[in-house]
CSV table of C-alpha atoms in Angstrom, one decimal:
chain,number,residue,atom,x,y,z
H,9,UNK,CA,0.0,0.0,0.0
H,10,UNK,CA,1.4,3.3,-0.8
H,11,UNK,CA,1.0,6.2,1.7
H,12,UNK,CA,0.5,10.1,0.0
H,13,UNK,CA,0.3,12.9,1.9
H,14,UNK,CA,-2.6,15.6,-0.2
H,15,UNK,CA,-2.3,19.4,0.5
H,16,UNK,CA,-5.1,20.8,-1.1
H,17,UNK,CA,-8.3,22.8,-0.8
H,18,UNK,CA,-11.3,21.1,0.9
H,19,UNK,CA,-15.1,22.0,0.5
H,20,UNK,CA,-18.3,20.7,2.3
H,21,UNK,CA,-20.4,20.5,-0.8
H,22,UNK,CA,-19.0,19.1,-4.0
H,23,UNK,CA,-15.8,17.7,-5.6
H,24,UNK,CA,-12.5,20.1,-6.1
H,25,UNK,CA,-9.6,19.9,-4.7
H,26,UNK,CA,-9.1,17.3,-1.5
H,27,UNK,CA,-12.7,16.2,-2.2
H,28,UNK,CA,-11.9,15.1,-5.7
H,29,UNK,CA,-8.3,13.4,-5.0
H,30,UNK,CA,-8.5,11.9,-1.7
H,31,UNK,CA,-11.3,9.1,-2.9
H,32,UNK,CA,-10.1,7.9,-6.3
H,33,UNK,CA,-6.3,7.7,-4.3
H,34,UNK,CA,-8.1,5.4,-1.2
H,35,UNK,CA,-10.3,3.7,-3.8
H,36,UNK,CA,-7.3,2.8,-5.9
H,37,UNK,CA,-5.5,1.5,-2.6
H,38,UNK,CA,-3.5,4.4,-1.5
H,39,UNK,CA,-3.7,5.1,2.2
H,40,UNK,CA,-4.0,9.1,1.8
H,41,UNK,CA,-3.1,11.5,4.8
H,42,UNK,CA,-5.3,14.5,3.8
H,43,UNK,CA,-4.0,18.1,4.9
H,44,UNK,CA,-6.5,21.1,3.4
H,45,UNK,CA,-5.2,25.0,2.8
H,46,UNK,CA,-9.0,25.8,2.6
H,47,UNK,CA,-12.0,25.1,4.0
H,48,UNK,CA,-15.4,26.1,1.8
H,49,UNK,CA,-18.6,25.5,1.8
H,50,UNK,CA,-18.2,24.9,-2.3
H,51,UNK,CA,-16.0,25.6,-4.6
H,52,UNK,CA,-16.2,29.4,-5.5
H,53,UNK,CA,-17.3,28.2,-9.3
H,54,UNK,CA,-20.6,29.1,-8.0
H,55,UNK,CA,-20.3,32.6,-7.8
H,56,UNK,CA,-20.8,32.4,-3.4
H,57,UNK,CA,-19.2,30.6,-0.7
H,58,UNK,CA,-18.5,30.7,2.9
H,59,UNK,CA,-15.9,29.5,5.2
H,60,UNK,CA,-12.1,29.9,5.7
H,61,UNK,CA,-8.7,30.0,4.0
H,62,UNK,CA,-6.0,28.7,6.5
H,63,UNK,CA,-3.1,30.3,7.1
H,64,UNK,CA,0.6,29.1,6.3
H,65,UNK,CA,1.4,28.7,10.0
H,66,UNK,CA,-1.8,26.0,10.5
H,67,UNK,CA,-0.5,24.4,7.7
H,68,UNK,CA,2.7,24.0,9.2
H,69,UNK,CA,1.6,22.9,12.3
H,70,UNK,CA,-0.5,20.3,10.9
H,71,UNK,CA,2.5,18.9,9.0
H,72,UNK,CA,4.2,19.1,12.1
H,73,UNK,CA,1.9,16.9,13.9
H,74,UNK,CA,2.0,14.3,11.1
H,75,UNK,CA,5.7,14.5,11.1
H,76,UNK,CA,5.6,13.6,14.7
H,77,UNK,CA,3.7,10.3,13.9
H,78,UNK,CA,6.4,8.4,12.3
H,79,UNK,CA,4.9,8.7,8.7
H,80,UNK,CA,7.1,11.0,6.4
H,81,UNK,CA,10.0,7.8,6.3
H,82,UNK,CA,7.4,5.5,4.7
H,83,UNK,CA,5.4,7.8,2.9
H,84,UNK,CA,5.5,7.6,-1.0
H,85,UNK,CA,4.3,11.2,-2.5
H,86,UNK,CA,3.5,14.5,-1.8
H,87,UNK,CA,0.4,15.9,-4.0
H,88,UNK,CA,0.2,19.7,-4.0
H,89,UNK,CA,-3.0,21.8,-5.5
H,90,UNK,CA,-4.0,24.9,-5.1
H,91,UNK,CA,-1.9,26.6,-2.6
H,92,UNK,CA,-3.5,29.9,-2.3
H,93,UNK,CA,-0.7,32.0,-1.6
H,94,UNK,CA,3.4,32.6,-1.0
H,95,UNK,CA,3.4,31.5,2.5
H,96,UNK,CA,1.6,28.4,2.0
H,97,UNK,CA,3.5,27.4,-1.4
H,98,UNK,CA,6.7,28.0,0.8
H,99,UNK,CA,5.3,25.8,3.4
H,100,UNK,CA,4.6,23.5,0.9
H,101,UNK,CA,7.7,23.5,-1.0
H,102,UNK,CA,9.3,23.4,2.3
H,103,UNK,CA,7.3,20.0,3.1
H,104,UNK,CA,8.4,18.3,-0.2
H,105,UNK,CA,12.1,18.7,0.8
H,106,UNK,CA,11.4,17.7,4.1
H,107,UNK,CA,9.8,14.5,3.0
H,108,UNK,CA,12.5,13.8,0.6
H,109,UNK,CA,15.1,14.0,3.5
H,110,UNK,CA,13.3,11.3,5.6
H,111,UNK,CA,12.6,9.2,2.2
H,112,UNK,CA,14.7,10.2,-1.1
H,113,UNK,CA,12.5,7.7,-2.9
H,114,UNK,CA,9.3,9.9,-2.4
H,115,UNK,CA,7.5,11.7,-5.3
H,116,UNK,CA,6.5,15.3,-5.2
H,117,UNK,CA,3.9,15.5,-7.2
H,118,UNK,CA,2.8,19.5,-8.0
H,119,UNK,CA,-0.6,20.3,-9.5
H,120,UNK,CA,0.4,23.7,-10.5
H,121,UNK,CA,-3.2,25.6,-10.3
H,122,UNK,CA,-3.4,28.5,-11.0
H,123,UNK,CA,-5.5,29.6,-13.8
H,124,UNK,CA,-6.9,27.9,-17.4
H,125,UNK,CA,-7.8,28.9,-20.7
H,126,UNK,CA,-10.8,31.4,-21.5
H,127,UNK,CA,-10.5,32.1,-17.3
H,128,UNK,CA,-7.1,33.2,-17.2
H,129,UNK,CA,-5.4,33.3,-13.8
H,130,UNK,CA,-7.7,33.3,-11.0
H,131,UNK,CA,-5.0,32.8,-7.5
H,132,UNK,CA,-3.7,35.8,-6.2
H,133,UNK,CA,-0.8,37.9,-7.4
H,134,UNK,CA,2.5,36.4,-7.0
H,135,UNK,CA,1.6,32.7,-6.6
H,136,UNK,CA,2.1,32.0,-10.7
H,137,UNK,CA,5.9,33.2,-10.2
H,138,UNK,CA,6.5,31.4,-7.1
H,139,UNK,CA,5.2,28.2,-8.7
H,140,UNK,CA,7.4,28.7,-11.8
H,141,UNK,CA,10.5,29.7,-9.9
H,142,UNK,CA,10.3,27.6,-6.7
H,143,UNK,CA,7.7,24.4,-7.0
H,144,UNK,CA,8.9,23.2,-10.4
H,145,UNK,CA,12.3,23.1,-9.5
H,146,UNK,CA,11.0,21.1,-6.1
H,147,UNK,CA,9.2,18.9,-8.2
H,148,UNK,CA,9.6,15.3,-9.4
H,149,UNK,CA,5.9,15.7,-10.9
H,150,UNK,CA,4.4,18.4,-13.0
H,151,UNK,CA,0.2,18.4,-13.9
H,152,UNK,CA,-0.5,21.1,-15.7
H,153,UNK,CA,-3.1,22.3,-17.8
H,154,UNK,CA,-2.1,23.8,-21.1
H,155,UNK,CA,-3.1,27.5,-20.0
H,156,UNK,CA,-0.2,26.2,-17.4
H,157,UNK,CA,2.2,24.9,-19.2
H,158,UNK,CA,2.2,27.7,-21.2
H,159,UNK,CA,2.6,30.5,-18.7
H,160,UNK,CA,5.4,27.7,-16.5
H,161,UNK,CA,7.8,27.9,-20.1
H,162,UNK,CA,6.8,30.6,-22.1
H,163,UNK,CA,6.1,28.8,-24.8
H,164,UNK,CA,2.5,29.2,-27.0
H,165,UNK,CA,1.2,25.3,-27.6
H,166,UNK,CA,-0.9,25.3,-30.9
H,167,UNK,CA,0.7,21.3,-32.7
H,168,UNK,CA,2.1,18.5,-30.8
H,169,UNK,CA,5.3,19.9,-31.5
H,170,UNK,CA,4.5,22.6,-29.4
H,171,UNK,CA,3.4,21.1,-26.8
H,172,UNK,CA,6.5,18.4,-26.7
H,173,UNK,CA,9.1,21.5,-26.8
H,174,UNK,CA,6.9,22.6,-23.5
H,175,UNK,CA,7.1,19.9,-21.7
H,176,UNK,CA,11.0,19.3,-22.5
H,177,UNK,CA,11.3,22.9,-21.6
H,178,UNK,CA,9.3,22.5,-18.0
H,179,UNK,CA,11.4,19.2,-17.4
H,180,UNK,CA,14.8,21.2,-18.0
H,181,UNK,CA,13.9,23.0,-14.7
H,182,UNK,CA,13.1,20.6,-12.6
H,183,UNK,CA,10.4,17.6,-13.1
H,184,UNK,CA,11.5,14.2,-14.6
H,185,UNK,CA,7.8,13.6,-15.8
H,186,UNK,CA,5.1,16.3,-16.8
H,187,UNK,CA,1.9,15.4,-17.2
H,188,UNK,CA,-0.4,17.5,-19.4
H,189,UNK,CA,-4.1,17.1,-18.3
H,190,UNK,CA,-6.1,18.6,-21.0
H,191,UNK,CA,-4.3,19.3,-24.5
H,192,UNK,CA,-6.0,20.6,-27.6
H,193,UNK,CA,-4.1,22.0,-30.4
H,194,UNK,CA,-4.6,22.7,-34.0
H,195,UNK,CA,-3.3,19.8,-35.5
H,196,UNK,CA,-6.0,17.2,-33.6
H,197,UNK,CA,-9.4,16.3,-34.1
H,198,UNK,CA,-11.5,18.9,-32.6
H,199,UNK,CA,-14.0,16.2,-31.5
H,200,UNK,CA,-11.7,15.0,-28.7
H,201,UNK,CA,-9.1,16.3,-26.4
H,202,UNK,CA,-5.8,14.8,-25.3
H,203,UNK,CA,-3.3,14.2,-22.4
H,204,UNK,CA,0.3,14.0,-22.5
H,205,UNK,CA,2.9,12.5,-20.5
H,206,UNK,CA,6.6,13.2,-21.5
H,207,UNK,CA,9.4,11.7,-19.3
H,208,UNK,CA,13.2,11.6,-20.1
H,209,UNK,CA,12.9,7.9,-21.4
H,210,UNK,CA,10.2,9.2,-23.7
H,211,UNK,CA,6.0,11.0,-24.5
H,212,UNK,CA,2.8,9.5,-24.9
H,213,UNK,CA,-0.3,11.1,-26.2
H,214,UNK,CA,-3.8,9.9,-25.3
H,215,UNK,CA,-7.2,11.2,-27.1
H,216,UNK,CA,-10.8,10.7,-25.7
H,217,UNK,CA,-14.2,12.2,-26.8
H,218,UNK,CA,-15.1,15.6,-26.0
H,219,UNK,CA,-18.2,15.5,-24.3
H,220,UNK,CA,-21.0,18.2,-24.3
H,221,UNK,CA,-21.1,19.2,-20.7
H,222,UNK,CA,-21.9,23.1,-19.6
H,223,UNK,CA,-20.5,24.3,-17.8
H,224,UNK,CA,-17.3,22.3,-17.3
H,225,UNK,CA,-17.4,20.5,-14.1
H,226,UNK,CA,-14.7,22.2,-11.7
H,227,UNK,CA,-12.4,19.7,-9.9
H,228,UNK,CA,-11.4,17.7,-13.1
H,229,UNK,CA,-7.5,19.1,-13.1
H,230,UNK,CA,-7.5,17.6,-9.0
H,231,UNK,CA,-9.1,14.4,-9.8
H,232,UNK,CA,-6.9,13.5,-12.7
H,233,UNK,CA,-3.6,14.1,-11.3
H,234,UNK,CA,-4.6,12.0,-8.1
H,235,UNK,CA,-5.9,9.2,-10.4
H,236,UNK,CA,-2.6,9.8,-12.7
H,237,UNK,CA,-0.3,9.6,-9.6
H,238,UNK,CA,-1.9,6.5,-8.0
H,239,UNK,CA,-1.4,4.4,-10.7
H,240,UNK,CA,2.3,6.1,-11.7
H,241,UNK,CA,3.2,4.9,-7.8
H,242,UNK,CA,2.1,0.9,-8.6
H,243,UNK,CA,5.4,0.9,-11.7
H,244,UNK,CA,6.3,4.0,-12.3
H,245,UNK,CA,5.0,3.7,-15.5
H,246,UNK,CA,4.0,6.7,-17.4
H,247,UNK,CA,1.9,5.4,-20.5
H,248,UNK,CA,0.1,2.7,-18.2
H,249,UNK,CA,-0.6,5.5,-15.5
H,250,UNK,CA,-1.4,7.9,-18.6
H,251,UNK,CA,-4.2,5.2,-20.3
H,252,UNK,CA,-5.7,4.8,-16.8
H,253,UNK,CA,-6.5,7.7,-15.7
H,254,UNK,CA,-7.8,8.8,-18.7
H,255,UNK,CA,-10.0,6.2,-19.0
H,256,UNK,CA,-11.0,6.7,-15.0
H,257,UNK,CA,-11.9,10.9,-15.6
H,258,UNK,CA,-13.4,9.5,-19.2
H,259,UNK,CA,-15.7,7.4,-17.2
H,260,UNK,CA,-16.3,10.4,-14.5
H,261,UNK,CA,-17.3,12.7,-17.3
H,262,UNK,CA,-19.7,10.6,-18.7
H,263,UNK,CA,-21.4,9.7,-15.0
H,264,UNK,CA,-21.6,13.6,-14.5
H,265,UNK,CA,-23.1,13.8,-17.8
H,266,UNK,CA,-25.6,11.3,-17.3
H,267,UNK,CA,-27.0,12.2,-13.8
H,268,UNK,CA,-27.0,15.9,-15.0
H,269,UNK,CA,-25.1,18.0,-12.5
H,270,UNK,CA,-22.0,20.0,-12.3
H,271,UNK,CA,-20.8,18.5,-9.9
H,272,UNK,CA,-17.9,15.0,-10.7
H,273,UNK,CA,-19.6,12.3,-9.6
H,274,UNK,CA,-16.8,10.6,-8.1
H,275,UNK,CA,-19.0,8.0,-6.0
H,276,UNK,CA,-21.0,6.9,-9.0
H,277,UNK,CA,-18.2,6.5,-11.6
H,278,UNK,CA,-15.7,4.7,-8.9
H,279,UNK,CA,-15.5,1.1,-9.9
H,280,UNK,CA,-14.5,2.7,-13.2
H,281,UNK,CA,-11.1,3.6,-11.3
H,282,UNK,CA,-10.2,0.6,-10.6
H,283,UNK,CA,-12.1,-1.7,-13.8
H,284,UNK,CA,-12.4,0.9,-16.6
H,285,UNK,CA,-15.1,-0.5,-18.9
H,286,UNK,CA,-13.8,1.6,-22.1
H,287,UNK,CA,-9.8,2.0,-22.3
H,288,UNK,CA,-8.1,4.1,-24.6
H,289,UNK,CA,-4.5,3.5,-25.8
H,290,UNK,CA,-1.7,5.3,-25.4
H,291,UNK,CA,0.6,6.5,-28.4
H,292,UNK,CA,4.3,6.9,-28.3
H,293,UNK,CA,4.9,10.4,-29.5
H,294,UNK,CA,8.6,10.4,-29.0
């Protein structure tokens, strides 16, 4: 059983963030150690929300606390989200090479949010240039969208060969495997949209349906890179972990669709994590 400690955002009502990664992880056998940077009543998609962001220092502590149970010398990744600001990305940051110390064979695994195409960046100033300049270096891991990717190298991804220099580029700094979560570029059928996962040993490119669903269920960035990273910690193998999760968020997208709500439903989809009833293969692209 692998063990992952999950900083993230947590909400009462819906799936984004914690909500969306620490079930498919403990559904796909990972014992996950859940440690939230917010706590919401909903994800603010919705226009209105109540509750509390946490600060740095109750982060810290909490860490502290787990530290102090033994865990971080047996525990396999570290799964970052939205971080909400500087203090708690250095906190963060801070906890990856702390957990590295007591285990060098840990994975930090950074989901980089901060903003997405058509929204632009929606986190507060300064976070997008501490997550280029001190998380990607930290990480082992990169999951970012392709409004992400674009801002982490500078780089405009329109072909393939766009999006390959990209991830070459992002791995340069830091990462030894980047992950793109949702990919759609000129030179693809419009009718689907793609992942890609690029390593040093090489990049594979997977392509599912686009499905009509308005508006876009929030949480799907969260949920893929926990289903992603669960399956990348059974062999460390990136086209196997690649064809899995997409057919796992595939699967979710369709449930969600079906039952009608904007919400992922997680709960109703989740034998699909584990026995995906539609798979979709994963091309070597390099």
């Amino acid at each position: 059983m692998k063990t992952v400690i999950s900083i993230q955002s947590h909400v009462a009502y819906g799936y984004v963030g914690n909500r969306a990664a620490v079930f498919p992880l403990q559904r796909l056998g990972c014992d996950a150690i859940a440690v939230n940077t917010v706590q919401f009543s909903n994800h603010t998609g919705y226009g209105e929300w109540t509750g509390q962001v946490f600060t740095a220092e109750h982060v810290a502590d909490l860490m502290d606390g787990v530290a102090a149970r033994g865990v971080l010398p047996i525990c396999d990744a570290l799964l970052s989200g939205y971080m909400g600001d500087v203090g708690l990305g250095r906190v963060i940051v801070e906890t990856a090479a702390r957990l590295k110390a007591a285990n060098p064979r840990a994975v930090y695994a950074c989901d980089p949010v901060m903003g997405d195409v058509g929204r632009g960046f929606f986190v507060r100033p300064g976070l997008p240039e501490f997550i280029r300049d001190h998380a990607v270096p930290a990480a082992d891991l990169m999951t970012p969208n392709q409004f992400e990717l674009e801002y982490l190298t500078g780089r405009t991804v329109e072909t393939l060969d766009d999006a390959l220099a990209a991830t070459a580029a992002l791995r340069e700094r830091g990462p030894r495997l980047v992950l793109v979560t949702s990919l759609t570029r000129k030179d693809a059928d419009p009718g689907h949209i793609e992942m890609l996962a690029d390593d040093r040993d090489g990049a594979w490119l997977v392509s599912t349906p686009r499905l009509p669903l308005d508006p876009p269920p929030n949480g799907s960035g969260d949920a893929v890179a926990a289903l992603f990273l669960a399956h990348y910690l059974k062999a460390f193998d990136p086209a196997e972990a690649l064809e899995q999760a997409a057919a796992a968020i595939y699967a979710i997208f369709q449930t969600t669709r079906r039952m009608g709500t904007r919400e992922l439903q997680l709960i109703a989809a989740q034998d699909e994590f584990v026995n995906p009833s539609q798979r979709f293969t994963a091309t070597r692209v390099r």
